[in-house]
PDB file of C-alpha atoms and ligand atoms in Angstrom:
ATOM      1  CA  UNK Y  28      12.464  24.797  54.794  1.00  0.00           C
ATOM      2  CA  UNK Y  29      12.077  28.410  54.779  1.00  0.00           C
ATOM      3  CA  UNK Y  30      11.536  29.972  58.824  1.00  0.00           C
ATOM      4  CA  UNK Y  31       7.806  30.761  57.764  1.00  0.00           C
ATOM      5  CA  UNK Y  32       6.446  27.369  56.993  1.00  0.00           C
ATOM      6  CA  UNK Y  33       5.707  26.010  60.414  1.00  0.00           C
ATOM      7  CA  UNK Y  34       3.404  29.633  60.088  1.00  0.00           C
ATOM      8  CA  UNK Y  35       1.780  29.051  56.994  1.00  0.00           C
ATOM      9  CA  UNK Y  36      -1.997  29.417  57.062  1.00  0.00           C
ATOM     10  CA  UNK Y  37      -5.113  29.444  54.740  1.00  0.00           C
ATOM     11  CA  UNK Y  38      -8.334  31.990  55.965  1.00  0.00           C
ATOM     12  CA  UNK Y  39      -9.746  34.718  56.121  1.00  0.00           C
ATOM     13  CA  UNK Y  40      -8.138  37.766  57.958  1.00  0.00           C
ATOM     14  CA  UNK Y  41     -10.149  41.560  57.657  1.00  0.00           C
ATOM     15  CA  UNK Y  42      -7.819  44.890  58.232  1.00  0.00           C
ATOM     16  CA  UNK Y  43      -8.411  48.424  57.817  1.00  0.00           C
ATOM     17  CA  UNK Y  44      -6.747  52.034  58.414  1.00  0.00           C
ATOM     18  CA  UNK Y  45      -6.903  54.339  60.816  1.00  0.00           C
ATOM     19  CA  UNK Y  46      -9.839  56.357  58.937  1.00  0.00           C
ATOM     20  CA  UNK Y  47     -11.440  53.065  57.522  1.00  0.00           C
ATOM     21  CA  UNK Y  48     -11.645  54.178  53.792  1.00  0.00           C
ATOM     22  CA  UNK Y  49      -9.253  51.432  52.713  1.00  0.00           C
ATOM     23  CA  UNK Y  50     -10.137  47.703  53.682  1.00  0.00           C
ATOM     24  CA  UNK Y  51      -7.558  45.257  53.848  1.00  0.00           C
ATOM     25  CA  UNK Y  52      -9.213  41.708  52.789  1.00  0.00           C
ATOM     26  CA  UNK Y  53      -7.089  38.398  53.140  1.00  0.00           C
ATOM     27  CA  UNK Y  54      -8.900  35.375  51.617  1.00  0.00           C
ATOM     28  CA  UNK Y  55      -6.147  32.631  51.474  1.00  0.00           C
ATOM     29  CA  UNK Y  56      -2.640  31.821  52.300  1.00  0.00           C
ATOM     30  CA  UNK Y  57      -0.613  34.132  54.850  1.00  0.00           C
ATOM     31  CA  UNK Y  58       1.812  33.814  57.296  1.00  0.00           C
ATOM     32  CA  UNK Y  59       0.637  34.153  60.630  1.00  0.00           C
ATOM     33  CA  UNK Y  60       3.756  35.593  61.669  1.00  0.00           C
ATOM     34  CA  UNK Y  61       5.887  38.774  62.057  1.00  0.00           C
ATOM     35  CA  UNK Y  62       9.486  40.063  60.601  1.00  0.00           C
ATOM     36  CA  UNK Y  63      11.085  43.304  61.894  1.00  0.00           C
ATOM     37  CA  UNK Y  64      12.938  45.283  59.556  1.00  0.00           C
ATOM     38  CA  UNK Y  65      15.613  48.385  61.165  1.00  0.00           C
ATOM     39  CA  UNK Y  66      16.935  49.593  57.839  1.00  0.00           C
ATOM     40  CA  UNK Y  67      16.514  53.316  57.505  1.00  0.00           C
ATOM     41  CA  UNK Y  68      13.954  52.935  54.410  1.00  0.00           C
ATOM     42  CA  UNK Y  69      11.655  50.798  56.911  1.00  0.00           C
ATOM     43  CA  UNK Y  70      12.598  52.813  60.270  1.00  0.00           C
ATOM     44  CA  UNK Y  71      11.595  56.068  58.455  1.00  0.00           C
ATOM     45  CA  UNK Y  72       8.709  55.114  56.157  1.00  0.00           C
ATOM     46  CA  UNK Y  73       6.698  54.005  59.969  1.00  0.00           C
ATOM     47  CA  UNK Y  74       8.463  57.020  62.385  1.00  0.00           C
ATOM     48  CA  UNK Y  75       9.358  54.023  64.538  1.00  0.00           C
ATOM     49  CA  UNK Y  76       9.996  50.323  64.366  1.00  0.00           C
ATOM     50  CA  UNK Y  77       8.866  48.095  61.217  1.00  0.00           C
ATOM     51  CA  UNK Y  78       7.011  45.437  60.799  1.00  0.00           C
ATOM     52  CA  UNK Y  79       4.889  43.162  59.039  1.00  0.00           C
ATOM     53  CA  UNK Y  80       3.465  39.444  58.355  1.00  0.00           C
ATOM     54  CA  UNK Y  81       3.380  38.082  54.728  1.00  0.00           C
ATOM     55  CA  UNK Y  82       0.267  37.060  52.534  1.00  0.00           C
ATOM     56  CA  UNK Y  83      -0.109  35.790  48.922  1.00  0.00           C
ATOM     57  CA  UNK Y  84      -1.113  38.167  46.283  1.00  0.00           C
ATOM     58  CA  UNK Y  85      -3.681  35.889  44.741  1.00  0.00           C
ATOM     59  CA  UNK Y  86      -5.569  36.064  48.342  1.00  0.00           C
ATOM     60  CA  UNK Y  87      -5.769  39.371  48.806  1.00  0.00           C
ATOM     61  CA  UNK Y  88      -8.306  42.042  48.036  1.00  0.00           C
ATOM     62  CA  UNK Y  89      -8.132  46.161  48.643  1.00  0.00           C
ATOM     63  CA  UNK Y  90     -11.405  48.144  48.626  1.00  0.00           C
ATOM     64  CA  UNK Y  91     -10.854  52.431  48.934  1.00  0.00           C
ATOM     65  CA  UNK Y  92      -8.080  54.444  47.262  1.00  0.00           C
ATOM     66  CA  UNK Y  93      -4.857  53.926  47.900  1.00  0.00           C
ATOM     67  CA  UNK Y  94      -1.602  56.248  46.992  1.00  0.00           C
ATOM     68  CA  UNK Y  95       2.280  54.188  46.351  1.00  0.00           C
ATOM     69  CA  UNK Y  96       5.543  55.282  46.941  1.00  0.00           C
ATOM     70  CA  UNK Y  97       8.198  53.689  45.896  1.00  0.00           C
ATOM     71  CA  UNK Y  98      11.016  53.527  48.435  1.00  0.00           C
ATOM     72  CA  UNK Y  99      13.315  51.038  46.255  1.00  0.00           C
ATOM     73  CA  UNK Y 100      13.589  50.243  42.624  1.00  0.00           C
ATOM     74  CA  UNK Y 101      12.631  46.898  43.464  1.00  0.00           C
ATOM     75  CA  UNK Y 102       9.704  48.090  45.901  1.00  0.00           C
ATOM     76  CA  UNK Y 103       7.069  50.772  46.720  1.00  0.00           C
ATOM     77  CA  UNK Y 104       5.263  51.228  50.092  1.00  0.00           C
ATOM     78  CA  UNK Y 105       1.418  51.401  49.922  1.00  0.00           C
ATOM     79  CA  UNK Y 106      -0.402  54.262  52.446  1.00  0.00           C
ATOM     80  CA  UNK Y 107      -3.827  55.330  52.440  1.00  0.00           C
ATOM     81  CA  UNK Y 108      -3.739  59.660  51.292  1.00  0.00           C
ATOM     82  CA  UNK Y 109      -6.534  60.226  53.587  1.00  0.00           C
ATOM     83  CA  UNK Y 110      -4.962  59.298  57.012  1.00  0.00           C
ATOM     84  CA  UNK Y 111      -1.819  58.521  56.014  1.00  0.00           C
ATOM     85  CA  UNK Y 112      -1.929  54.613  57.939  1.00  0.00           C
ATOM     86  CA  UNK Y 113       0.998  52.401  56.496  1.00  0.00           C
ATOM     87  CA  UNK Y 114      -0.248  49.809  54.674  1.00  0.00           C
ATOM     88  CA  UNK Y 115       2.143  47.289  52.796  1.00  0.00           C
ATOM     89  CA  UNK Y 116       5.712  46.879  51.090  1.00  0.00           C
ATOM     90  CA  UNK Y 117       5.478  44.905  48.426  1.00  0.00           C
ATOM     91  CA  UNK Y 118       8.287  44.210  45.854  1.00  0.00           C
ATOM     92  CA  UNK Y 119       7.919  45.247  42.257  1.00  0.00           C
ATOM     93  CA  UNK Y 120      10.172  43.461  40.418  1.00  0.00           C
ATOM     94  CA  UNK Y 121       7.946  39.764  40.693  1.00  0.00           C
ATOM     95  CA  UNK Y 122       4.256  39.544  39.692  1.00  0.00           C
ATOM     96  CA  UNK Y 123       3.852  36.602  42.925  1.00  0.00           C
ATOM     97  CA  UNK Y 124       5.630  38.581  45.309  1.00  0.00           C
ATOM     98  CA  UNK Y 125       3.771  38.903  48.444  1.00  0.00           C
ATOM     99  CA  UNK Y 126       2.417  42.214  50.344  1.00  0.00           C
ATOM    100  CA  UNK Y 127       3.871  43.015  53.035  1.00  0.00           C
ATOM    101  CA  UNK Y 128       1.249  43.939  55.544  1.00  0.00           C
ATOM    102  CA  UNK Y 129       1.662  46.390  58.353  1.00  0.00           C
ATOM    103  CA  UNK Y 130       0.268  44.101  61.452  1.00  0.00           C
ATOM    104  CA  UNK Y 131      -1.582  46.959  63.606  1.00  0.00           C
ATOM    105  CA  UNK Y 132      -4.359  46.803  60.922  1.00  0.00           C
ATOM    106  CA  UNK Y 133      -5.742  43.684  61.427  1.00  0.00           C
ATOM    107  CA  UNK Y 134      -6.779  42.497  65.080  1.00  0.00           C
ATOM    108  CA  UNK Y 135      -5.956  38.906  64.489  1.00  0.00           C
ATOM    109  CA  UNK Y 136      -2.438  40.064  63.948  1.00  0.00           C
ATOM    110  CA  UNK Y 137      -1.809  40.849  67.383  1.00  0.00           C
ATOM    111  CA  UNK Y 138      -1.237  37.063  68.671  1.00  0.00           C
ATOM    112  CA  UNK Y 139       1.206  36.605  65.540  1.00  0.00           C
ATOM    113  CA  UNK Y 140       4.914  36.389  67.128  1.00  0.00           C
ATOM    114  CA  UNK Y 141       7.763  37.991  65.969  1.00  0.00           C
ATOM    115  CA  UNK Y 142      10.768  35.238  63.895  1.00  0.00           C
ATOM    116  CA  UNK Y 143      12.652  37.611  62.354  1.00  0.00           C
ATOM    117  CA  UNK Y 144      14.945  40.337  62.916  1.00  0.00           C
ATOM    118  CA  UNK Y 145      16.639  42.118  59.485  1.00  0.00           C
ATOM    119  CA  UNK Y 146      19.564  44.919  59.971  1.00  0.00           C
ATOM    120  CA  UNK Y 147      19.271  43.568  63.675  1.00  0.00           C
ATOM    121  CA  UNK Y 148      22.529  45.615  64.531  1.00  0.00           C
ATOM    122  CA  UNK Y 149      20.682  48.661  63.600  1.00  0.00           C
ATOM    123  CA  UNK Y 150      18.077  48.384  66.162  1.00  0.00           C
ATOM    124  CA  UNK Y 151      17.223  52.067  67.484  1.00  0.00           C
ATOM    125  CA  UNK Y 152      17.281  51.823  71.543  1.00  0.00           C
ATOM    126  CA  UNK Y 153      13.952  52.282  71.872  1.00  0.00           C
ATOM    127  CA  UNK Y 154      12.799  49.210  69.741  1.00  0.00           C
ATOM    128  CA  UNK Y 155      15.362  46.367  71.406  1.00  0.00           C
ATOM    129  CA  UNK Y 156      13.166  42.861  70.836  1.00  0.00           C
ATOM    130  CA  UNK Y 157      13.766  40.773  73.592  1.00  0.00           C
ATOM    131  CA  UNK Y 158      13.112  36.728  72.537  1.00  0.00           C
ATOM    132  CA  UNK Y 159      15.190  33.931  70.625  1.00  0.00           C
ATOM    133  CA  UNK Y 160      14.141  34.903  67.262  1.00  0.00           C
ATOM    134  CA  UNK Y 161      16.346  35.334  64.427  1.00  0.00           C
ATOM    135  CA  UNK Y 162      18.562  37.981  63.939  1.00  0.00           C
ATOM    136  CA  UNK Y 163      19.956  39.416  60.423  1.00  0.00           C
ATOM    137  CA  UNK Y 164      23.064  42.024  60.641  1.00  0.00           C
ATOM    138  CA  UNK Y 165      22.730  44.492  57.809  1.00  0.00           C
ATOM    139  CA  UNK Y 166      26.134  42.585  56.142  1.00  0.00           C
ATOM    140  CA  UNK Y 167      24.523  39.267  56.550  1.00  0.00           C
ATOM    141  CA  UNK Y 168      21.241  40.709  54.442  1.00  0.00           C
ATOM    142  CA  UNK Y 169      23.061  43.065  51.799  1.00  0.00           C
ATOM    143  CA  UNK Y 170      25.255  39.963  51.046  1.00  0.00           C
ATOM    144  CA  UNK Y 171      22.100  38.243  49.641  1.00  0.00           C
ATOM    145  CA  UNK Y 172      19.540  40.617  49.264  1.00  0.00           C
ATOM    146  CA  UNK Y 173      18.935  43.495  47.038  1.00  0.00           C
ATOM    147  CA  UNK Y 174      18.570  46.669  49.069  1.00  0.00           C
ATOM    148  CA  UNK Y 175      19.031  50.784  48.835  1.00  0.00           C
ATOM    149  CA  UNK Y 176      22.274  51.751  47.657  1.00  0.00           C
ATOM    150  CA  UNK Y 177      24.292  53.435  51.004  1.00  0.00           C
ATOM    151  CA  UNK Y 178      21.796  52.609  53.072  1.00  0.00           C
ATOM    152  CA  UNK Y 179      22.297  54.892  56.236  1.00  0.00           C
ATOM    153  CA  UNK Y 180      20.613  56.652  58.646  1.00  0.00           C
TER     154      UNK Y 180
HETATM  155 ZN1   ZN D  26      -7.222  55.872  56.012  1.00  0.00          ZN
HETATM  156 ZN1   ZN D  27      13.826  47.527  55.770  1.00  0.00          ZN
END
């Protein structure tokens, strides 16, 4: 059982940027929960801490103009060129693969709770999550994961 399932859902959840230009629609399955990320691509992409909850690709829908970067071989992080609002992370390399979607743009969001810690040993001070959730070293994730070569701050 993978640590999302008891978080699986099926609805309708309605997000937007900071300017409004791009609309975030979820129509389907997500995960009504959060995972933190503290590897440098993540901490650096957002100017702070990382996060994000999970939704399917078939149940999502993007209105307004968006611009891609991608961070990764493997994965390119979604922003909106007008305001510059974070948007997702989504991997490249699978058609299915879900987005990644920045929490802060959709209201619901804010009850989701946080399960997952990645690179938890490289936690900045200011962005130390208190709670039992589970925590990832950056050796525990690069031994199964693909990630950015030398990843480093
Ligand atoms: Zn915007
Ligand atoms: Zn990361």
């Amino acid at each position: 059982m993978s640590i999302a399932d008891p978080y699986r859902r099926s609805g309708q959840l309605d997000g937007k940027c900071l300017c409004g230009s791009v609309g975030l629609h979820i129509d389907g399955d997500y995960v009504a929960a959060i995972g933190v990320c503290h590897c440098s691509n993540c901490q650096r992409s957002n100017g702070t801490a990382w996060g994000a909850f999970q939704a399917s690709p078939d149940a999502v829908r993007i209105t307004g103009n968006v611009a891609r970067y991608a961070s990764a071989p493997f994965a390119e992080r979604v922003f909106c060129p007008v305001c510059g609002s974070n948007l997702w992370l989504r991997d490249t390399d699978a058609k299915d693969a879900p987005y990644e979607f920045m929490p802060a743009l959709f209201p619901e969001a804010a009850d989701f709770p946080l399960i997952s810690e990645v690179y938890s040993d490289r936690a900045p001070a200011y962005a130390s999550f208190a709670g039992d959730h589970r925590r990832v070293t950056r050796a525990e994730y690069e031994a199964k994961n693909p990630h950015v070569e030398g990843d480093m701050p």
